[in-house]
CSV table of C-alpha atoms in Angstrom, one decimal:
chain,number,residue,atom,x,y,z
A,131,MET,CA,132.0,106.8,93.4
A,132,ALA,CA,133.2,103.8,95.4
A,133,LEU,CA,132.6,100.5,93.7
A,134,THR,CA,131.1,98.0,96.2
A,135,PRO,CA,130.0,94.5,95.5
A,136,SER,CA,126.7,93.0,97.0
A,137,ASN,CA,126.9,90.4,99.8
A,138,MET,CA,125.6,87.1,98.6
A,139,LEU,CA,122.9,86.2,101.0
A,140,PRO,CA,122.3,82.4,101.1
A,141,LEU,CA,119.7,81.2,98.7
A,142,GLY,CA,116.6,79.8,100.3
A,143,THR,CA,116.7,82.6,103.0
A,144,LYS,CA,113.3,83.8,104.0
A,145,ALA,CA,112.7,87.5,103.1
A,146,PRO,CA,113.0,89.5,106.3
A,147,ASP,CA,109.6,91.2,107.1
A,148,PHE,CA,109.3,95.0,107.2
A,149,THR,CA,106.9,97.8,107.4
A,150,LEU,CA,108.2,101.1,105.9
A,151,THR,CA,106.8,104.4,104.7
A,152,ASP,CA,106.2,104.6,100.9
A,153,THR,CA,107.5,108.1,99.9
A,154,LYS,CA,105.1,108.1,96.9
A,155,ASP,CA,102.0,108.4,99.1
A,156,GLY,CA,103.3,108.7,102.7
A,157,HIS,CA,101.5,105.5,103.8
A,158,LEU,CA,103.1,102.6,105.7
A,159,LYS,CA,103.4,99.4,103.6
A,160,SER,CA,104.5,96.0,104.7
A,161,LEU,CA,106.2,93.2,102.7
A,162,GLN,CA,103.2,91.0,103.3
A,163,GLU,CA,100.9,93.5,101.4
A,164,LEU,CA,103.4,94.3,98.7
A,165,LYS,CA,104.5,90.8,97.7
A,166,GLY,CA,103.8,89.3,94.5
A,167,ALA,CA,101.6,86.2,93.7
A,168,GLN,CA,104.5,84.5,91.9
A,169,GLY,CA,107.5,86.3,93.4
A,170,THR,CA,108.9,89.6,94.8
A,171,LEU,CA,111.9,91.6,93.8
A,172,VAL,CA,113.3,93.8,96.5
A,173,MET,CA,115.7,96.4,95.3
A,174,PHE,CA,117.9,98.7,97.3
A,175,ILE,CA,118.4,101.8,95.3
A,176,CYS,CA,118.8,105.6,95.9
A,177,ASN,CA,118.5,108.9,94.1
A,178,HIS,CA,122.1,110.0,93.8
A,179,CYS,CA,124.1,106.8,93.0
A,180,PRO,CA,125.5,106.9,89.4
A,181,PHE,CA,125.0,103.0,89.2
A,182,VAL,CA,121.3,103.4,90.0
A,183,ILE,CA,120.8,106.4,87.8
A,184,HIS,CA,122.4,104.2,85.0
A,185,VAL,CA,119.8,101.5,85.3
A,186,ASN,CA,116.7,103.4,86.6
A,187,GLU,CA,114.9,103.4,83.3
A,188,HIS,CA,115.3,99.7,82.9
A,189,LEU,CA,114.1,99.0,86.4
A,190,VAL,CA,110.9,100.7,85.4
A,191,LYS,CA,110.7,98.7,82.2
A,192,LEU,CA,111.4,95.4,84.1
A,193,ALA,CA,108.7,96.1,86.7
A,194,ASN,CA,106.2,96.9,84.1
A,195,ASP,CA,107.1,93.7,82.2
A,196,TYR,CA,106.8,91.3,85.1
A,197,ALA,CA,103.9,92.8,87.0
A,198,PRO,CA,101.3,91.1,84.8
A,199,LYS,CA,103.2,87.8,85.5
A,200,GLY,CA,102.7,88.1,89.2
A,201,ILE,CA,106.2,89.6,90.2
A,202,ASN,CA,106.0,92.7,92.3
A,203,CYS,CA,108.9,95.0,92.6
A,204,ILE,CA,109.8,96.9,95.8
A,205,ALA,CA,112.3,99.7,95.9
A,206,ILE,CA,114.0,100.8,99.3
A,207,SER,CA,116.4,103.5,100.0
A,208,SER,CA,118.4,103.1,103.3
A,209,ASN,CA,120.9,105.9,102.8
A,210,ASP,CA,121.8,108.3,105.6
A,211,VAL,CA,119.9,111.5,104.5
A,212,GLU,CA,121.7,113.8,106.9
A,213,ASN,CA,124.9,113.4,105.0
A,214,TYR,CA,123.2,112.6,101.7
A,215,PRO,CA,120.3,115.0,101.6
A,216,GLN,CA,119.6,114.2,97.9
A,217,ASP,CA,118.3,110.8,99.1
A,218,SER,CA,115.7,112.4,101.5
A,219,PRO,CA,112.2,111.2,101.4
A,220,ASP,CA,110.8,114.3,99.6
A,221,LEU,CA,113.4,113.9,96.8
A,222,MET,CA,112.7,110.2,96.7
A,223,LYS,CA,109.0,111.1,96.1
A,224,ALA,CA,109.9,113.6,93.3
A,225,ARG,CA,112.3,110.9,91.6
A,226,ALA,CA,109.6,108.3,91.7
A,227,LYS,CA,107.1,110.7,90.1
A,228,GLU,CA,109.7,111.9,87.6
A,229,LEU,CA,110.6,108.4,86.4
A,230,ASN,CA,107.0,107.1,86.9
A,231,TYR,CA,108.1,104.4,89.2
A,232,PRO,CA,105.3,101.6,88.9
A,233,PHE,CA,106.5,100.2,92.4
A,234,PRO,CA,106.6,101.6,95.9
A,235,TYR,CA,109.7,103.6,96.9
A,236,LEU,CA,110.2,102.9,100.6
A,237,TYR,CA,112.3,104.8,103.1
A,238,ASP,CA,114.3,102.7,105.6
A,239,GLU,CA,115.1,105.6,108.0
A,240,THR,CA,116.6,103.2,110.7
A,241,GLN,CA,118.6,101.2,108.1
A,242,ASN,CA,117.3,98.1,109.9
A,243,VAL,CA,115.8,96.6,106.8
A,244,ALA,CA,119.1,97.1,104.8
A,245,LYS,CA,120.9,95.3,107.7
A,246,ALA,CA,118.3,92.5,107.8
A,247,TYR,CA,118.8,91.9,104.0
A,248,ASP,CA,122.6,92.3,104.4
A,249,ALA,CA,122.4,94.9,101.5
A,250,ALA,CA,125.7,96.4,100.8
A,251,CYS,CA,125.3,98.5,97.7
A,252,THR,CA,122.9,100.4,95.3
A,253,PRO,CA,121.6,98.8,93.3
A,254,ASP,CA,121.3,95.6,95.2
A,255,PHE,CA,118.7,93.0,94.1
A,256,PHE,CA,117.0,90.1,96.0
A,257,LEU,CA,114.4,88.0,94.2
A,258,PHE,CA,112.1,85.8,96.3
A,259,ASN,CA,109.7,83.2,95.1
A,260,ALA,CA,106.0,83.1,96.0
A,261,GLY,CA,107.0,81.5,99.3
A,262,LEU,CA,109.3,84.4,100.0
A,263,GLU,CA,112.5,82.3,99.8
A,264,LEU,CA,115.5,83.8,98.1
A,265,VAL,CA,116.2,82.5,94.6
A,266,TYR,CA,118.5,85.1,93.2
A,267,THR,CA,120.7,87.9,94.6
A,268,GLY,CA,123.1,89.5,92.2
A,269,GLN,CA,123.5,91.9,89.3
A,270,LEU,CA,120.9,93.2,86.8
A,271,ASP,CA,123.4,92.7,84.1
A,272,GLY,CA,127.1,93.5,83.3
A,273,SER,CA,126.4,97.1,82.4
A,274,ARG,CA,128.1,99.8,84.6
A,275,PRO,CA,128.4,103.5,84.0
A,276,GLY,CA,131.0,104.0,81.3
A,277,ASN,CA,131.6,100.4,80.3
A,278,ASP,CA,129.7,100.6,77.0
A,279,ILE,CA,127.7,97.4,77.8
A,280,PRO,CA,123.9,98.1,77.1
A,281,VAL,CA,121.5,97.8,80.0
A,282,THR,CA,119.4,94.8,79.3
A,283,GLY,CA,118.7,93.3,82.7
A,284,LYS,CA,119.8,89.9,81.3
A,285,ASP,CA,121.0,88.3,84.5
A,286,LEU,CA,118.0,89.3,86.6
A,287,ARG,CA,115.5,88.6,83.9
A,288,ASN,CA,116.9,85.1,83.3
A,289,ALA,CA,116.6,84.4,87.1
A,290,ILE,CA,112.9,85.7,87.0
A,291,ASP,CA,112.1,83.7,83.9
A,292,ALA,CA,113.7,80.5,85.3
A,293,MET,CA,111.7,81.0,88.7
A,294,LEU,CA,108.5,81.5,86.8
A,295,LYS,CA,109.0,78.6,84.5
A,296,ASP,CA,109.7,75.8,86.9
A,297,GLY,CA,110.9,77.3,90.2
A,298,SER,CA,114.6,76.7,89.3
A,299,ILE,CA,117.4,78.7,90.6
A,300,VAL,CA,120.0,80.2,88.4
A,301,SER,CA,123.3,78.7,89.5
A,302,ASN,CA,125.8,81.4,88.1
A,303,GLN,CA,124.9,84.4,90.3
A,304,GLN,CA,127.3,87.4,90.0
A,305,PRO,CA,127.3,90.0,92.7
A,306,SER,CA,125.8,93.3,92.0
A,307,MET,CA,128.2,96.3,92.0
A,308,GLY,CA,127.4,99.9,93.0
A,309,CYS,CA,127.9,102.6,95.5
A,310,ASN,CA,128.0,101.5,99.1
A,311,ILE,CA,124.9,102.1,101.3
A,312,LYS,CA,125.6,105.3,103.1
A,313,TRP,CA,125.4,104.0,106.7
A,314,LYS,CA,124.8,106.4,109.7
């Protein structure tokens, strides 16, 4: 497990548009139809990464907590499935069902979306306001597999709460850490 930090995309960046297949139902979904009324959290995750497995249950809780507040979550897997078959669309669909993902789990086969977002690792989080301008890119919290820090989502939750309260941007943004995206 190679520890890779996220790239810190400049705040204010407009969310790159996309249309990808949702592995949960096989339908094409676009950012424009999935975005939230108050904000959108784009998460680059995958099935096999220990860092994602470590936070998966909390991602479900976070999405369920903020959906009523107008924040939509979107999960995207961009990994090379030829070399990492455990991240294939069929297994993505199974994982989404197993964990009862309340968000779409999109497959970025060309990896163009990951490149457009400058995503580097799984998990990698990008929080956009209602105008799809980046207000937070960083870690969920300080928890990592084996470090005995509980998963709370504190950093990301603080950023969402600040954005919802008055549109402010959290100034102290720590990069996410995880497995590198498996590029083709």
